[in-house]
Each structure stands twice: as structure tokens, then as C-alpha cells.
Tab-separated table of C-alpha atoms in Angstrom:
chain	number	residue	atom	x	y	z
A	211	MET	CA	49.319	-5.024	85.913
A	212	SER	CA	47.968	-1.548	85.363
A	213	LYS	CA	50.649	-0.887	82.755
A	214	LEU	CA	49.748	-4.095	80.914
A	215	ARG	CA	46.073	-3.098	80.929
A	216	GLN	CA	46.938	0.325	79.558
A	217	PHE	CA	49.045	-1.249	76.847
A	218	VAL	CA	46.239	-3.603	75.793
A	219	ILE	CA	43.712	-0.756	75.724
A	220	ALA	CA	46.089	1.356	73.625
A	221	VAL	CA	46.598	-1.464	71.131
A	222	LEU	CA	42.839	-2.022	70.852
A	223	CYS	CA	42.135	1.678	70.291
A	224	TYR	CA	44.830	1.902	67.667
A	225	SER	CA	43.447	-1.184	65.910
A	226	VAL	CA	39.924	0.264	65.883
A	227	PHE	CA	41.263	3.546	64.476
A	228	ILE	CA	43.203	1.801	61.685
A	229	PHE	CA	40.197	-0.398	60.840
A	230	ALA	CA	37.879	2.620	60.681
A	231	LEU	CA	40.301	4.561	58.487
A	232	PHE	CA	40.798	1.585	56.160
A	233	THR	CA	37.056	1.025	55.885
A	234	TYR	CA	36.419	4.701	55.137
A	235	ARG	CA	38.985	4.812	52.353
A	236	LEU	CA	37.506	1.762	50.617
A	237	SER	CA	33.851	2.579	51.194
A	238	PRO	CA	31.821	2.102	47.966
A	239	LEU	CA	29.632	5.057	48.923
A	240	LYS	CA	32.716	7.278	49.212
A	241	GLN	CA	33.925	6.118	45.796
A	242	PHE	CA	30.522	6.638	44.079
A	243	VAL	CA	30.013	10.080	45.598
A	244	GLY	CA	33.410	11.093	44.321
A	245	ARG	CA	32.459	10.065	40.825
A	246	PHE	CA	29.378	12.281	40.820
A	247	ASP	CA	31.416	15.298	41.792
A	248	LYS	CA	30.813	17.877	39.052
A	249	ASN	CA	34.521	18.610	39.087
A	250	ALA	CA	35.491	14.986	38.591
A	251	PRO	CA	37.087	14.073	35.243
A	252	VAL	CA	34.531	13.366	32.508
A	253	SER	CA	35.927	9.892	31.978
A	254	VAL	CA	34.764	8.731	35.400
A	255	ARG	CA	31.298	10.324	35.532
A	256	TYR	CA	28.229	8.117	35.294
A	257	PRO	CA	25.025	8.991	33.422
A	258	PRO	CA	22.604	11.046	35.590
A	259	SER	CA	20.064	8.206	35.624
A	260	ILE	CA	22.589	5.891	37.228
A	261	GLY	CA	23.599	8.645	39.628
A	262	ARG	CA	20.036	9.065	40.861
A	263	SER	CA	19.585	5.341	41.374
A	264	LEU	CA	22.829	5.095	43.315
A	265	GLN	CA	21.767	7.814	45.719
A	266	PHE	CA	19.079	5.453	46.964
A	267	ALA	CA	21.006	2.217	46.528
A	268	ASN	CA	21.601	-0.115	49.433
A	269	ILE	CA	25.389	-0.059	49.436
A	270	THR	CA	26.686	-3.401	50.637
A	271	SER	CA	30.113	-4.826	51.191
A	272	ASN	CA	30.014	-6.371	47.708
A	273	LEU	CA	32.568	-4.282	45.803
A	274	ASN	CA	31.996	-6.168	42.523
A	275	VAL	CA	28.691	-4.454	41.628
A	276	ARG	CA	28.986	-3.222	38.026
A	277	PHE	CA	26.827	-0.705	36.178
A	278	THR	CA	27.313	-1.584	32.514
A	279	LYS	CA	23.865	-0.865	31.072
A	280	SER	CA	24.251	1.015	27.788
A	281	THR	CA	21.867	3.797	26.776
A	282	LYS	CA	22.764	3.425	23.076
A	283	CYS	CA	19.911	2.033	20.982
A	284	LYS	CA	20.159	-0.473	18.146
A	285	PRO	CA	18.794	0.357	14.656
A	286	HIS	CA	15.441	-1.312	14.039
A	287	THR	CA	15.442	-3.442	10.887
A	288	ASN	CA	12.009	-5.115	10.774
A	289	ILE	CA	9.486	-2.772	9.178
A	290	VAL	CA	6.086	-2.817	7.464
A	291	PHE	CA	5.479	0.385	5.520
A	292	PHE	CA	1.856	0.533	4.397
A	293	LYS	CA	2.055	2.526	1.171
A	294	THR	CA	-0.923	4.843	0.651
A	295	HIS	CA	-1.759	6.396	-2.722
A	296	LYS	CA	-0.889	10.043	-3.393
A	297	CYS	CA	0.375	10.763	0.120
A	298	GLY	CA	4.091	11.132	-0.623
A	299	SER	CA	4.478	7.420	-0.051
A	300	SER	CA	6.854	6.863	-2.991
A	301	SER	CA	9.307	9.364	-1.512
A	302	VAL	CA	9.123	7.616	1.862
A	303	GLN	CA	9.250	4.144	0.309
A	304	ASN	CA	12.625	4.988	-1.247
A	305	ILE	CA	13.949	5.598	2.275
A	306	PHE	CA	12.999	2.080	3.357
A	307	LEU	CA	14.294	0.502	0.137
A	308	ARG	CA	17.663	2.255	0.525
A	309	PHE	CA	17.974	1.261	4.174
A	310	GLY	CA	17.273	-2.388	3.408
A	311	ASP	CA	19.619	-2.309	0.431
A	312	LYS	CA	22.400	-0.742	2.484
A	313	HIS	CA	22.145	-3.358	5.245
A	314	ASN	CA	21.436	-6.345	2.965
A	315	LEU	CA	18.049	-6.953	4.564
A	316	THR	CA	15.451	-9.276	3.083
A	317	PHE	CA	12.455	-7.694	1.346
A	318	ALA	CA	9.013	-9.242	1.024
A	319	MET	CA	8.677	-8.699	-2.731
A	320	PRO	CA	5.475	-8.854	-4.814
A	321	MET	CA	5.121	-11.566	-7.417
A	322	GLU	CA	5.969	-10.399	-10.920
A	323	ASN	CA	3.209	-9.369	-13.332
A	324	THR	CA	0.503	-8.794	-10.726
A	325	PHE	CA	-2.272	-7.141	-12.778
A	326	GLY	CA	0.486	-6.221	-15.216
A	327	TYR	CA	2.715	-4.690	-12.526
A	328	ASP	CA	5.859	-5.949	-10.777
A	329	HIS	CA	5.768	-3.606	-7.794
A	330	ILE	CA	2.369	-4.191	-6.134
A	331	PHE	CA	0.983	-7.072	-4.078
A	332	SER	CA	-2.684	-6.462	-4.859
A	333	LEU	CA	-5.235	-3.809	-5.712
A	334	PHE	CA	-8.413	-5.261	-4.240
A	335	THR	CA	-7.581	-8.364	-2.201
A	336	PRO	CA	-6.287	-8.109	1.391
A	337	PHE	CA	-2.605	-8.979	1.690
A	338	LYS	CA	-1.829	-12.702	2.008
A	339	PRO	CA	1.528	-14.474	2.413
A	340	ASN	CA	1.116	-16.276	-0.919
A	341	MET	CA	1.384	-12.904	-2.681
A	342	VAL	CA	5.090	-12.744	-1.747
A	343	GLU	CA	7.780	-13.967	-4.115
A	344	ASN	CA	9.139	-17.206	-2.714
A	345	LEU	CA	12.686	-17.191	-1.353
A	346	THR	CA	14.670	-19.769	0.581
A	347	THR	CA	14.592	-17.631	3.697
A	348	ASN	CA	13.326	-18.091	7.227
A	349	GLY	CA	11.796	-14.625	7.305
A	350	TYR	CA	11.642	-11.095	5.935
A	351	ASN	CA	12.772	-7.724	7.263
A	352	ILE	CA	10.952	-5.136	5.179
A	353	LEU	CA	7.582	-4.993	3.405
A	354	ALA	CA	7.113	-1.678	1.607
A	355	HIS	CA	5.073	-2.153	-1.597
A	356	HIS	CA	1.454	-1.373	-2.388
A	357	CYS	CA	-1.106	-3.791	-0.957
A	358	VAL	CA	-4.477	-3.913	0.779
A	359	PHE	CA	-3.993	-3.592	4.539
A	360	ASN	CA	-4.353	-6.866	6.455
A	361	LYS	CA	-2.499	-7.073	9.769
A	362	PRO	CA	-2.916	-10.873	10.231
A	363	GLY	CA	-1.480	-11.391	6.742
A	364	PHE	CA	1.538	-9.243	7.558
A	365	GLU	CA	2.073	-10.979	10.882
A	366	ALA	CA	2.147	-14.377	9.167
A	367	ILE	CA	5.458	-13.549	7.442
A	368	MET	CA	6.956	-10.601	9.333
A	369	PRO	CA	8.871	-10.762	12.655
A	370	SER	CA	6.861	-10.117	15.805
A	371	ASP	CA	8.806	-6.924	16.558
A	372	SER	CA	8.054	-5.361	13.164
A	373	PHE	CA	7.409	-1.614	13.216
A	374	TYR	CA	4.192	-0.663	11.352
A	375	VAL	CA	4.135	2.785	9.763
A	376	THR	CA	2.115	4.634	7.127
A	377	ILE	CA	1.649	8.181	5.849
A	378	ILE	CA	-1.531	10.211	5.268
A	379	ARG	CA	-2.326	13.601	3.777
A	380	GLU	CA	-4.649	16.562	4.307
A	381	PRO	CA	-8.042	15.631	2.726
A	382	VAL	CA	-8.460	18.490	0.227
A	383	SER	CA	-4.902	18.110	-1.009
A	384	VAL	CA	-5.090	14.327	-1.403
A	385	PHE	CA	-8.463	14.521	-3.199
A	386	HIS	CA	-6.984	17.116	-5.574
A	387	SER	CA	-4.024	14.819	-6.259
A	388	TYR	CA	-6.242	11.766	-6.835
A	389	PHE	CA	-8.442	13.695	-9.247
A	390	GLY	CA	-5.525	14.673	-11.462
A	391	TYR	CA	-3.350	11.558	-11.202
A	392	PHE	CA	-6.090	8.988	-11.871
A	393	GLY	CA	-7.650	10.949	-14.726
A	394	TRP	CA	-11.082	11.560	-13.249
A	395	LYS	CA	-11.586	14.511	-15.599
A	396	LYS	CA	-11.645	12.124	-18.558
A	397	LYS	CA	-13.346	9.270	-16.698
A	398	PHE	CA	-16.348	11.453	-15.818
A	399	GLU	CA	-16.285	13.418	-19.113
A	400	LEU	CA	-15.446	16.746	-17.555
A	401	GLN	CA	-12.986	17.970	-20.193
A	402	ASN	CA	-15.194	20.813	-21.368
A	403	TYR	CA	-15.554	22.465	-17.964
A	404	SER	CA	-13.298	25.320	-16.881
A	405	ASN	CA	-12.802	23.655	-13.518
A	406	PRO	CA	-13.456	19.905	-13.856
A	407	LEU	CA	-12.861	19.264	-10.156
A	408	GLU	CA	-15.485	21.798	-9.131
A	409	GLU	CA	-17.978	20.303	-11.593
A	410	PHE	CA	-17.347	16.873	-10.067
A	411	ILE	CA	-18.321	18.254	-6.638
A	412	ASN	CA	-21.352	19.976	-8.180
A	413	ARG	CA	-22.558	16.622	-9.440
A	414	VAL	CA	-22.051	14.584	-6.277
A	415	GLU	CA	-23.960	17.172	-4.265
A	416	THR	CA	-27.047	16.498	-6.372
A	417	PHE	CA	-27.182	12.728	-5.738
A	418	ASP	CA	-29.731	11.283	-3.352
A	419	VAL	CA	-28.044	7.908	-3.769
A	420	ILE	CA	-24.398	8.034	-4.758
A	421	PRO	CA	-23.640	5.819	-7.794
A	422	PRO	CA	-20.915	3.183	-7.209
A	423	SER	CA	-18.580	4.837	-9.742
A	424	TYR	CA	-18.619	7.999	-7.625
A	425	LYS	CA	-18.714	6.323	-4.227
A	426	THR	CA	-15.242	4.845	-4.724
A	427	LYS	CA	-13.931	8.394	-5.169
A	428	ARG	CA	-14.948	9.389	-1.653
A	429	ASP	CA	-12.766	9.228	1.484
A	430	VAL	CA	-9.864	7.945	-0.587
A	431	VAL	CA	-7.395	7.614	2.314
A	432	PHE	CA	-9.864	6.129	4.794
A	433	HIS	CA	-10.817	3.349	2.389
A	434	HIS	CA	-7.231	2.067	2.348
A	435	PHE	CA	-8.275	0.560	5.681
A	436	ASP	CA	-11.855	-0.287	4.671
A	437	TYR	CA	-11.169	-2.016	1.373
A	438	LYS	CA	-14.753	-3.397	1.113
A	439	GLN	CA	-16.098	0.150	1.542
A	440	SER	CA	-18.786	-1.319	3.754
A	441	ILE	CA	-18.743	1.368	6.461
A	442	GLU	CA	-21.978	3.353	6.572
A	443	THR	CA	-21.941	5.429	9.770
A	444	ASP	CA	-19.588	7.757	11.642
A	445	THR	CA	-19.571	5.335	14.580
A	446	MET	CA	-18.412	2.473	12.368
A	447	ALA	CA	-15.813	4.704	10.717
A	448	LYS	CA	-14.383	5.717	14.083
A	449	MET	CA	-14.110	2.047	15.030
A	450	VAL	CA	-11.944	1.512	11.936
A	451	MET	CA	-9.779	4.462	12.974
A	452	ALA	CA	-9.426	3.138	16.518
A	453	ASN	CA	-8.308	-0.167	15.027
A	454	MET	CA	-5.719	1.699	12.948
A	455	GLU	CA	-4.324	3.242	16.125
A	456	ARG	CA	-3.934	-0.221	17.634
A	457	GLU	CA	-2.364	-1.799	14.553
A	458	LEU	CA	0.009	0.984	13.492
A	459	ASP	CA	3.027	2.154	15.465
A	460	PHE	CA	3.320	5.505	13.716
A	461	VAL	CA	1.309	7.593	11.237
A	462	MET	CA	3.288	10.230	9.339
A	463	LEU	CA	1.812	13.430	7.891
A	464	LEU	CA	2.873	14.583	4.428
A	465	GLU	CA	2.316	18.240	5.353
A	466	TYR	CA	4.960	17.785	8.060
A	467	LEU	CA	7.165	15.278	6.290
A	468	ASP	CA	10.456	16.512	7.746
A	469	GLU	CA	9.072	16.470	11.288
A	470	SER	CA	7.611	13.021	10.626
A	471	LEU	CA	10.983	11.736	9.457
A	472	ILE	CA	12.733	13.152	12.519
A	473	LEU	CA	10.297	11.267	14.757
A	474	LEU	CA	10.701	8.143	12.624
A	475	LYS	CA	14.487	8.380	12.850
A	476	ASN	CA	14.356	8.462	16.618
A	477	LYS	CA	11.753	5.713	16.896
A	478	LEU	CA	13.868	3.402	14.721
A	479	CYS	CA	17.274	4.526	16.023
A	480	TRP	CA	18.371	5.515	12.499
A	481	SER	CA	20.721	8.264	11.308
A	482	PHE	CA	20.007	11.515	9.466
A	483	GLU	CA	21.541	9.984	6.334
A	484	ASP	CA	19.004	7.141	6.499
A	485	ILE	CA	16.023	9.499	6.158
A	486	LEU	CA	17.203	11.775	3.343
A	487	TYR	CA	14.755	11.960	0.433
A	488	VAL	CA	13.851	13.600	-2.860
A	489	PRO	CA	10.266	14.119	-4.114
A	490	LYS	CA	8.733	11.362	-6.235
A	491	LEU	CA	5.687	11.535	-8.550
A	492	VAL	CA	4.833	15.168	-7.801
A	493	ARG	CA	1.794	16.115	-9.901
A	494	SER	CA	1.939	18.892	-12.490
A	495	GLN	CA	-1.791	19.353	-13.268
A	496	ARG	CA	-3.572	21.512	-10.731
A	497	PHE	CA	-7.061	22.996	-10.421
A	498	ALA	CA	-8.160	26.180	-8.701
A	499	ILE	CA	-9.565	25.511	-5.225
A	500	ASN	CA	-10.905	28.441	-3.197
A	501	GLU	CA	-12.013	28.148	0.426
A	502	SER	CA	-15.645	27.545	-0.543
A	503	LEU	CA	-14.717	24.636	-2.808
A	504	ALA	CA	-12.289	23.298	-0.200
A	505	SER	CA	-15.104	23.255	2.356
A	506	ARG	CA	-17.316	21.285	-0.053
A	507	ILE	CA	-14.508	18.779	-0.699
A	508	ARG	CA	-14.082	18.295	3.046
A	509	LYS	CA	-17.797	17.597	3.332
A	510	TRP	CA	-17.529	15.016	0.513
A	511	SER	CA	-14.464	13.460	2.201
A	512	ARG	CA	-15.903	13.601	5.707
A	513	TRP	CA	-14.214	10.470	7.036
A	514	ASP	CA	-10.871	11.485	5.586
A	515	VAL	CA	-11.259	14.718	7.564
A	516	ILE	CA	-12.042	12.857	10.803
A	517	LEU	CA	-9.139	10.482	10.146
A	518	TYR	CA	-6.666	13.282	9.465
A	519	ASP	CA	-7.762	15.342	12.462
A	520	ARG	CA	-7.405	12.309	14.725
A	521	PHE	CA	-3.863	11.458	13.645
A	522	ASN	CA	-2.853	15.109	13.372
A	523	THR	CA	-3.699	15.490	17.081
A	524	SER	CA	-1.775	12.323	17.904
A	525	PHE	CA	1.189	13.485	15.824
A	526	TRP	CA	1.611	16.785	17.659
A	527	LYS	CA	1.335	15.078	21.010
A	528	GLN	CA	4.314	12.994	19.943
A	529	VAL	CA	6.184	16.122	18.865
A	530	ASP	CA	5.502	17.712	22.271
A	531	LYS	CA	6.762	14.586	24.010
A	532	PHE	CA	9.845	14.558	21.778
A	533	GLY	CA	10.491	18.201	22.673
A	534	LEU	CA	9.922	21.291	20.535
A	535	ASP	CA	13.439	22.608	21.093
A	536	LYS	CA	14.940	19.245	20.236
A	537	MET	CA	12.762	19.079	17.118
A	538	LYS	CA	14.000	22.517	16.007
A	539	ARG	CA	17.620	21.474	16.512
A	540	GLU	CA	17.220	18.232	14.589
A	541	LEU	CA	15.265	19.926	11.793
A	542	LYS	CA	18.109	22.396	11.357
A	543	ILE	CA	20.620	19.566	11.028
A	544	PHE	CA	18.323	17.651	8.690
A	545	LYS	CA	17.742	20.607	6.381
A	546	GLU	CA	21.497	21.143	6.125
A	547	LYS	CA	21.946	17.510	5.131
A	548	GLN	CA	19.094	17.796	2.624
A	549	LYS	CA	20.868	20.820	1.154
A	550	GLU	CA	24.092	18.808	0.858
A	551	LEU	CA	22.123	16.052	-0.889
A	552	LEU	CA	20.842	18.506	-3.488
A	553	GLU	CA	24.319	19.941	-4.008
A	554	ASN	CA	25.958	16.525	-4.375
A	555	CYS	CA	23.313	14.728	-6.434
A	556	THR	CA	21.287	17.314	-8.372
A	557	ASP	CA	21.417	20.575	-10.267
A	558	GLU	CA	18.542	21.941	-8.159
A	559	LYS	CA	18.561	24.596	-5.459
A	560	ASP	CA	17.658	24.015	-1.811
A	561	ASN	CA	14.055	25.264	-2.013
A	562	VAL	CA	12.586	22.638	-4.326
A	563	MET	CA	11.714	19.763	-2.002
A	564	LEU	CA	8.230	18.380	-2.761
A	565	LYS	CA	7.728	20.970	-5.525
A	566	VAL	CA	9.486	19.507	-8.549
A	567	LYS	CA	7.965	16.721	-10.640
A	568	ASN	CA	11.188	15.728	-12.398
A	569	MET	CA	14.185	16.693	-10.331
A	570	LYS	CA	17.316	17.320	-12.396
A	571	PHE	CA	20.028	14.958	-11.221
A	572	LYS	CA	23.649	15.385	-12.194
A	573	SER	CA	24.536	13.763	-15.498
A	574	GLN	CA	27.388	11.693	-14.101
A	575	ILE	CA	26.233	9.589	-11.148
A	576	GLU	CA	28.023	6.493	-9.940
A	577	GLU	CA	25.883	3.422	-10.567
A	578	GLY	CA	24.923	1.771	-7.293
A	579	GLY	CA	25.963	4.813	-5.258
A	580	PHE	CA	23.816	6.902	-2.921
A	581	CYS	CA	22.711	9.438	-5.566
A	582	TRP	CA	21.897	6.633	-7.990
A	583	LYS	CA	19.727	4.861	-5.398
A	584	ILE	CA	17.860	7.943	-4.243
A	585	GLN	CA	17.133	8.797	-7.889
A	586	ARG	CA	15.564	5.402	-8.678
A	587	SER	CA	11.845	5.212	-9.338
A	588	GLU	CA	9.841	2.602	-7.446
A	589	THR	CA	9.685	0.262	-10.461
A	590	LYS	CA	13.391	0.526	-11.275
A	591	TYR	CA	14.542	0.152	-7.680
A	592	THR	CA	12.217	-2.806	-7.164
A	593	LYS	CA	13.674	-4.526	-10.231
A	594	TYR	CA	17.212	-3.860	-9.002
A	595	LEU	CA	16.477	-5.209	-5.510
A	596	ARG	CA	14.614	-8.233	-6.871
A	597	GLU	CA	17.609	-9.227	-9.000
A	598	LYS	CA	20.030	-8.602	-6.151
A	599	GLN	CA	17.918	-10.646	-3.779
A	600	ARG	CA	17.473	-13.578	-6.175
A	601	LYS	CA	21.206	-13.737	-6.751
A	602	PHE	CA	21.877	-13.479	-3.039
A	603	TYR	CA	19.580	-16.358	-2.115
A	604	ASN	CA	21.187	-18.675	-4.592
A	605	GLN	CA	24.044	-18.607	-2.091
A	606	THR	CA	24.247	-19.110	1.646
A	607	LYS	CA	22.828	-16.075	3.428
A	608	LYS	CA	25.452	-14.273	5.459
A	609	ILE	CA	24.748	-12.062	8.436
A	610	THR	CA	26.362	-8.642	8.014
């Protein structure tokens, strides 16, 4: 009897030992810990974020738990680019036109012959859906032509996940550009002055009440968002700016265009090739502006100054969050790709970005190719895309 008892006890102990060993070898915790071993083969390591979550996971007997979440983002294709005057917006617009062209996206196009132009929605009236050329489509992907800002109007035709972006410029620089590009020297009969821009500031400083013809030349960027020019106080102006922050996802700065494009690339999950650019509509006429005159221009463009300072602060906070070291690394890559662009498409050297009015492109460029597209002016590219889009929508739209 004692021998039988001993035999039973021995069998039970052996069974417990085998069960424990078997359980240990198949333990999910044992398997996961092995995979986080720094010496484990790369092919079986998990991302650190998953590793941290597993350290605190409640490991159960369910061996079918799978961790398949991908960290790879998907390129964003629904975009509203609010095009501001004389802020480098034509150079940036070409980026959005090329991206949409490359991926066969649908553009919200202006009606032809709007105030004699084919590439603007409006000059004075807030954007409305009936300003868009009619297509047999259920929706649009990209809106990137000149218009008067109106978020409800955009939302009526654009997808709910559309990314809203614009670009602004340092106030003295943008005022200088406006003055030359829009011919204010002739408009205000300043041709006989050695520095017409300075004489313009001399005049406005003498007004007790600013005449309407001069008032529209003040705060030229700010009034893109206050088309009625009805704002009268700093408090009201700051309310408009706060509304801009709510309605825009990103505000780029021309003075830091490359950094802006790096941030944009990462926000939209695009590639370096997607954000390559060449300068468009760079002005040639310039006037002397010393620090004293610059200070007077900033006083005249007070709300542009407040606007720029506000979004400049916001911009650098985003750069800090992105990471200064990461920004330096990506800028280095981007500049190399910009250099390759110049070598492949132009006869220019690598130090001409945003400095050349008429960039010299190579004489033999393949029509419809990358160099051909990046060379196109806004009017020519718009015409090309309009014709392509009309032809496309005469057929059944295919998803590519």
C-alpha cells in the first residue's frame, strides 16, 4: 500500500513538473520579452511604443492577440490653399497644382473670364460655391486659386478633413513688393521723386483722416481676412487673427519657406519631391529702405506687424515641437534635392532660389514632365489642368 502511494505521488509530481515546464515554454510573456531583447534579430523586434505598452499589458491565456497597428501615415489629398498676394504664394501654389496633377485629384477651378481672368475666383466677393466651374463630380480635393477668404463657402464644397493652409510675409517686405508690383508709384503720381515709396509714407503721415484710396494700401496681408476693411480697433483686429488661428491648420512664413515646407511635408505625409519649388513672380523693381523708413512702414502696417508676430511665434513653437535637430537634417536633404532640381531643369546655380525673376530653364524639356510642370506659370498650368480635368470628366472617373 505504501509503495502504491509512493508511486501515485511520484506520478503526480512528475505531471506537475511537465505541466509547469510546458506552460513556461509557451508563456506569452516569455515570448514577448524575448522579442524586446536588444540582441534579438531586427526582423522580430516591435516598435518601442508597442514594447512599452506590453510591459504593462495584462497577459492572458489568449495566444491570438495581434499587434498590427501601422505607424506609416497616408498622404493627405484634401487641401485648401488660401493664396495671398505677394507672399510667395505662386511658388507654393505650383506645389499643390503639381501634387494634384500627379495623383489625378479633382481641383475646384474658377470660372473662365472672371473679371477678365481665368485663374481667380473673385477679387472682392467672399468665396461661394457657385464661383467654381461645374463638373460632374461628387466633390473636390484641392482649392488653390485666388479668392476672398470665406470658410463656410469652402466647407460647402470641400471634404470635412480638408487641410487649410496659407502663407504670409514680413510686413515691410510685403509692403515693398505691393508698392512695386501694383504700380503705386504711377497711381499716386510719384514718378518724379527719388524714392517714391518714401514719399508715399511722407504723405500718409500727414493725414488726419486717411482717404479711401490710401486706406486700401494699409495692412495689405491682414485685409485678406477682413475683406470689408471694417476693422477699426486693435481689439477687433486681434479677434480676426484669433479667428484665423481657428480656421487655418497651418500658416507658412515666406522668410522661412524651406522650414515651412518641411513642416508642411510632415503634416501632410508628403515626400521631399512633392515640395520642390522654383521662385515665381519675383519682383525686379526695388526701392531703398533704411531702418528709419522701415520703422515708419511698420507703423503704417500696424496690424500686419501684429499678425506676423503672432504667427511667427506660433511657427517657431511648431519647429521646436518638430525638433531642431530633425529640422536641420531634413533641411540638408531638401537643399540637396533642390540643387538636383536646378541641375536637372535649369541653367542656374544653387544659390538663386527666391532671387531670380525669370529663371533660365533648359531649352529641351519634356512636355508634361516634372521640369515642364514646375516651370509653368499659374495661368498656363491652370489652363492645362482645366483642359485635362474637362476631358477626364467626360469619362467615368477612376480611382487611382
